[in-house]
PDB file of C-alpha atoms in Angstrom:
ATOM      1  CA  MET A   1      -5.982  13.495  12.409  1.00  0.00           C
ATOM      2  CA  SER A   2      -6.934  17.123  12.173  1.00  0.00           C
ATOM      3  CA  ILE A   3      -3.370  18.212  12.907  1.00  0.00           C
ATOM      4  CA  ALA A   4      -2.059  15.804  10.206  1.00  0.00           C
ATOM      5  CA  ILE A   5      -4.492  17.522   7.669  1.00  0.00           C
ATOM      6  CA  LYS A   6      -3.060  20.894   8.742  1.00  0.00           C
ATOM      7  CA  HIS A   7       0.373  19.806   7.943  1.00  0.00           C
ATOM      8  CA  ALA A   8      -0.731  18.164   4.711  1.00  0.00           C
ATOM      9  CA  GLN A   9      -2.206  21.622   3.749  1.00  0.00           C
ATOM     10  CA  ALA A  10       0.987  23.334   4.543  1.00  0.00           C
ATOM     11  CA  ALA A  11       2.941  20.721   2.441  1.00  0.00           C
ATOM     12  CA  PHE A  12       0.462  21.659  -0.402  1.00  0.00           C
ATOM     13  CA  ALA A  13       1.079  25.322   0.051  1.00  0.00           C
ATOM     14  CA  ALA A  14       4.823  24.696  -0.141  1.00  0.00           C
ATOM     15  CA  GLY A  15       4.359  22.711  -3.507  1.00  0.00           C
ATOM     16  CA  GLU A  16       4.999  19.221  -1.785  1.00  0.00           C
ATOM     17  CA  THR A  17       2.852  16.264  -2.170  1.00  0.00           C
ATOM     18  CA  PRO A  18       0.203  17.115   0.583  1.00  0.00           C
ATOM     19  CA  VAL A  19       0.710  14.377   3.305  1.00  0.00           C
ATOM     20  CA  GLY A  20       0.819  15.284   6.977  1.00  0.00           C
ATOM     21  CA  CYS A  21       1.644  13.178   9.991  1.00  0.00           C
ATOM     22  CA  VAL A  22       1.449  13.389  13.754  1.00  0.00           C
ATOM     23  CA  VAL A  23       3.041  11.162  16.482  1.00  0.00           C
ATOM     24  CA  VAL A  24       1.084  10.981  19.671  1.00  0.00           C
ATOM     25  CA  SER A  25       2.250   9.627  22.989  1.00  0.00           C
ATOM     26  CA  SER A  26       0.226   7.037  24.988  1.00  0.00           C
ATOM     27  CA  ASP A  27      -0.915   9.729  27.285  1.00  0.00           C
ATOM     28  CA  GLY A  28      -2.270  11.868  24.421  1.00  0.00           C
ATOM     29  CA  ARG A  29       0.614  14.392  23.953  1.00  0.00           C
ATOM     30  CA  VAL A  30       1.566  15.341  20.479  1.00  0.00           C
ATOM     31  CA  LEU A  31       5.320  14.472  20.339  1.00  0.00           C
ATOM     32  CA  ALA A  32       5.886  15.604  16.687  1.00  0.00           C
ATOM     33  CA  ALA A  33       4.161  16.579  13.586  1.00  0.00           C
ATOM     34  CA  SER A  34       5.364  17.226   9.967  1.00  0.00           C
ATOM     35  CA  GLY A  35       4.431  17.245   6.475  1.00  0.00           C
ATOM     36  CA  ASN A  36       6.252  16.021   3.363  1.00  0.00           C
ATOM     37  CA  GLU A  37       9.636  17.966   2.741  1.00  0.00           C
ATOM     38  CA  VAL A  38      10.935  15.894  -0.172  1.00  0.00           C
ATOM     39  CA  ILE A  39      11.381  18.640  -2.661  1.00  0.00           C
ATOM     40  CA  ARG A  40      12.460  21.333  -0.045  1.00  0.00           C
ATOM     41  CA  ARG A  41      15.168  19.038   1.562  1.00  0.00           C
ATOM     42  CA  CYS A  42      16.118  17.482  -1.861  1.00  0.00           C
ATOM     43  CA  ASP A  43      15.766  14.272   0.158  1.00  0.00           C
ATOM     44  CA  PRO A  44      13.722  11.270  -0.904  1.00  0.00           C
ATOM     45  CA  SER A  45      13.307   9.969   2.595  1.00  0.00           C
ATOM     46  CA  ALA A  46      11.839  13.300   3.872  1.00  0.00           C
ATOM     47  CA  HIS A  47       8.241  11.769   3.842  1.00  0.00           C
ATOM     48  CA  ALA A  48       5.963  13.271   6.536  1.00  0.00           C
ATOM     49  CA  GLU A  49       6.028  10.055   8.573  1.00  0.00           C
ATOM     50  CA  MET A  50       9.895   9.848   8.494  1.00  0.00           C
ATOM     51  CA  LEU A  51      10.214  13.347   9.721  1.00  0.00           C
ATOM     52  CA  ALA A  52       7.651  13.031  12.449  1.00  0.00           C
ATOM     53  CA  ILE A  53       9.184   9.784  13.691  1.00  0.00           C
ATOM     54  CA  ARG A  54      12.714  11.316  13.820  1.00  0.00           C
ATOM     55  CA  LEU A  55      11.335  14.433  15.604  1.00  0.00           C
ATOM     56  CA  ALA A  56       9.380  12.353  18.157  1.00  0.00           C
ATOM     57  CA  ALA A  57      12.320   9.999  18.826  1.00  0.00           C
ATOM     58  CA  ASN A  58      14.643  13.235  19.545  1.00  0.00           C
ATOM     59  CA  LYS A  59      11.994  14.755  21.709  1.00  0.00           C
ATOM     60  CA  ILE A  60      11.762  11.721  24.105  1.00  0.00           C
ATOM     61  CA  ASN A  61      15.500  10.774  23.558  1.00  0.00           C
ATOM     62  CA  ASN A  62      14.618   7.268  22.562  1.00  0.00           C
ATOM     63  CA  TYR A  63      14.554   5.687  19.145  1.00  0.00           C
ATOM     64  CA  ARG A  64      11.611   3.409  20.382  1.00  0.00           C
ATOM     65  CA  LEU A  65       8.457   5.116  20.323  1.00  0.00           C
ATOM     66  CA  ILE A  66       6.573   2.280  22.253  1.00  0.00           C
ATOM     67  CA  ASP A  67       2.818   2.787  22.929  1.00  0.00           C
ATOM     68  CA  SER A  68       2.815   5.870  20.643  1.00  0.00           C
ATOM     69  CA  HIS A  69       0.159   6.427  17.742  1.00  0.00           C
ATOM     70  CA  LEU A  70       1.077   7.709  14.351  1.00  0.00           C
ATOM     71  CA  TYR A  71      -1.635   9.541  12.416  1.00  0.00           C
ATOM     72  CA  VAL A  72      -1.211  10.149   8.716  1.00  0.00           C
ATOM     73  CA  THR A  73      -3.199  11.529   5.912  1.00  0.00           C
ATOM     74  CA  LEU A  74      -2.191   8.816   3.412  1.00  0.00           C
ATOM     75  CA  GLU A  75      -1.302   5.200   3.912  1.00  0.00           C
ATOM     76  CA  PRO A  76       2.375   4.851   4.494  1.00  0.00           C
ATOM     77  CA  CYS A  77       4.780   3.512   1.743  1.00  0.00           C
ATOM     78  CA  ALA A  78       7.177   0.665   2.276  1.00  0.00           C
ATOM     79  CA  MET A  79       9.991   2.813   3.686  1.00  0.00           C
ATOM     80  CA  CYS A  80       7.706   4.484   6.049  1.00  0.00           C
ATOM     81  CA  ALA A  81       6.054   1.283   7.149  1.00  0.00           C
ATOM     82  CA  GLY A  82       9.522  -0.086   7.822  1.00  0.00           C
ATOM     83  CA  ALA A  83      10.261   2.974   9.980  1.00  0.00           C
ATOM     84  CA  ILE A  84       6.958   2.507  11.873  1.00  0.00           C
ATOM     85  CA  VAL A  85       7.910  -1.075  12.751  1.00  0.00           C
ATOM     86  CA  ALA A  86      11.465  -0.117  13.687  1.00  0.00           C
ATOM     87  CA  ALA A  87      10.272   2.639  16.107  1.00  0.00           C
ATOM     88  CA  ARG A  88       7.845   0.109  17.695  1.00  0.00           C
ATOM     89  CA  ILE A  89       4.773   2.486  17.180  1.00  0.00           C
ATOM     90  CA  LYS A  90       1.804   0.658  18.677  1.00  0.00           C
ATOM     91  CA  ARG A  91      -0.947   1.923  16.325  1.00  0.00           C
ATOM     92  CA  LEU A  92      -1.174   3.517  12.831  1.00  0.00           C
ATOM     93  CA  VAL A  93      -4.139   5.605  11.882  1.00  0.00           C
ATOM     94  CA  TYR A  94      -4.470   6.782   8.385  1.00  0.00           C
ATOM     95  CA  GLY A  95      -6.898   8.794   6.400  1.00  0.00           C
ATOM     96  CA  THR A  96      -6.836   7.410   2.848  1.00  0.00           C
ATOM     97  CA  CYS A  97      -5.511   4.272   1.056  1.00  0.00           C
ATOM     98  CA  ASP A  98      -2.699   4.426  -1.437  1.00  0.00           C
ATOM     99  CA  PHE A  99      -3.329   1.849  -4.073  1.00  0.00           C
ATOM    100  CA  ARG A 100      -0.089   2.620  -5.840  1.00  0.00           C
ATOM    101  CA  ALA A 101       2.486   2.536  -3.002  1.00  0.00           C
ATOM    102  CA  GLY A 102       0.615   1.652   0.176  1.00  0.00           C
ATOM    103  CA  ALA A 103       2.588  -0.847   2.287  1.00  0.00           C
ATOM    104  CA  CYS A 104       0.038  -0.921   5.256  1.00  0.00           C
ATOM    105  CA  GLY A 105      -2.783  -3.174   3.583  1.00  0.00           C
ATOM    106  CA  SER A 106      -3.364  -1.827   0.079  1.00  0.00           C
ATOM    107  CA  ILE A 107      -0.375  -3.323  -1.825  1.00  0.00           C
ATOM    108  CA  TYR A 108       1.682  -4.813   0.930  1.00  0.00           C
ATOM    109  CA  ASN A 109       1.020  -5.074   4.746  1.00  0.00           C
ATOM    110  CA  ILE A 110       4.591  -4.712   6.292  1.00  0.00           C
ATOM    111  CA  ILE A 111       3.425  -3.427   9.580  1.00  0.00           C
ATOM    112  CA  GLN A 112       1.510  -6.602  10.171  1.00  0.00           C
ATOM    113  CA  ASP A 113       3.687  -9.143   8.808  1.00  0.00           C
ATOM    114  CA  SER A 114       4.063 -12.044  11.154  1.00  0.00           C
ATOM    115  CA  ARG A 115       7.795 -12.658  10.025  1.00  0.00           C
ATOM    116  CA  LEU A 116       8.837  -9.402  11.638  1.00  0.00           C
ATOM    117  CA  ASN A 117       9.478  -8.753  15.357  1.00  0.00           C
ATOM    118  CA  HIS A 118       6.688  -6.064  15.835  1.00  0.00           C
ATOM    119  CA  PHE A 119       3.037  -5.841  14.927  1.00  0.00           C
ATOM    120  CA  VAL A 120       1.249  -2.474  14.513  1.00  0.00           C
ATOM    121  CA  GLU A 121      -2.445  -2.095  15.031  1.00  0.00           C
ATOM    122  CA  ILE A 122      -4.246  -0.330  11.977  1.00  0.00           C
ATOM    123  CA  ARG A 123      -7.250   1.858  11.709  1.00  0.00           C
ATOM    124  CA  ALA A 124      -7.838   3.185   8.147  1.00  0.00           C
ATOM    125  CA  GLY A 125     -10.450   5.644   6.781  1.00  0.00           C
ATOM    126  CA  VAL A 126     -10.282   8.201   9.360  1.00  0.00           C
ATOM    127  CA  LEU A 127     -11.337  11.617   7.996  1.00  0.00           C
ATOM    128  CA  GLU A 128     -10.920   9.902   4.550  1.00  0.00           C
ATOM    129  CA  LEU A 129     -12.805  12.316   2.463  1.00  0.00           C
ATOM    130  CA  GLU A 130     -10.847  15.246   3.749  1.00  0.00           C
ATOM    131  CA  CYS A 131      -7.623  13.445   3.116  1.00  0.00           C
ATOM    132  CA  LYS A 132      -8.492  12.349  -0.290  1.00  0.00           C
ATOM    133  CA  HIS A 133      -9.805  15.914  -1.277  1.00  0.00           C
ATOM    134  CA  ILE A 134      -6.354  17.490  -0.446  1.00  0.00           C
ATOM    135  CA  LEU A 135      -4.481  14.951  -2.636  1.00  0.00           C
ATOM    136  CA  SER A 136      -6.964  14.967  -5.532  1.00  0.00           C
ATOM    137  CA  GLU A 137      -7.060  18.793  -5.443  1.00  0.00           C
ATOM    138  CA  PHE A 138      -2.954  18.836  -5.507  1.00  0.00           C
ATOM    139  CA  PHE A 139      -2.699  16.270  -8.416  1.00  0.00           C
ATOM    140  CA  ALA A 140      -5.524  18.004 -10.443  1.00  0.00           C
ATOM    141  CA  LEU A 141      -3.518  21.394 -10.021  1.00  0.00           C
ATOM    142  CA  ARG A 142      -0.344  19.794 -11.115  1.00  0.00           C
ATOM    143  CA  ARG A 143      -2.010  18.156 -14.221  1.00  0.00           C
ATOM    144  CA  THR A 144      -2.948  21.622 -15.415  1.00  0.00           C
ATOM    145  CA  LEU A 145       0.538  23.103 -14.993  1.00  0.00           C
TER     146      LEU A 145
END
């Protein structure tokens, strides 16, 4: 999660919503990491999770990231949750809940919906205070501008 936090801090510095993500293989190798790049890329799908999943899939030359773990500072939205399921990620670990758009337990739970063909393990609250602090600081700064 510390790598994800570093990417969230880099996104913050770039003026992006500070979310960071890391995809780790079953043997513990970091496959990919990214922060949000929605503004820089002018792309509403350039969330940290989407970018990290794409990079990891390209790195292993397989769109299935079976047995991999995804670490992200903020609970994924519906779009990212769908990508996590499609990539067959084994486990999601996130820092803080998103009570406005969270789709992995807060508002929806897409990644554990029994109607879908893949079930993702979840662990929430990892380094939660650090993850919350970055987001709180970012939005407090935005409100003063």
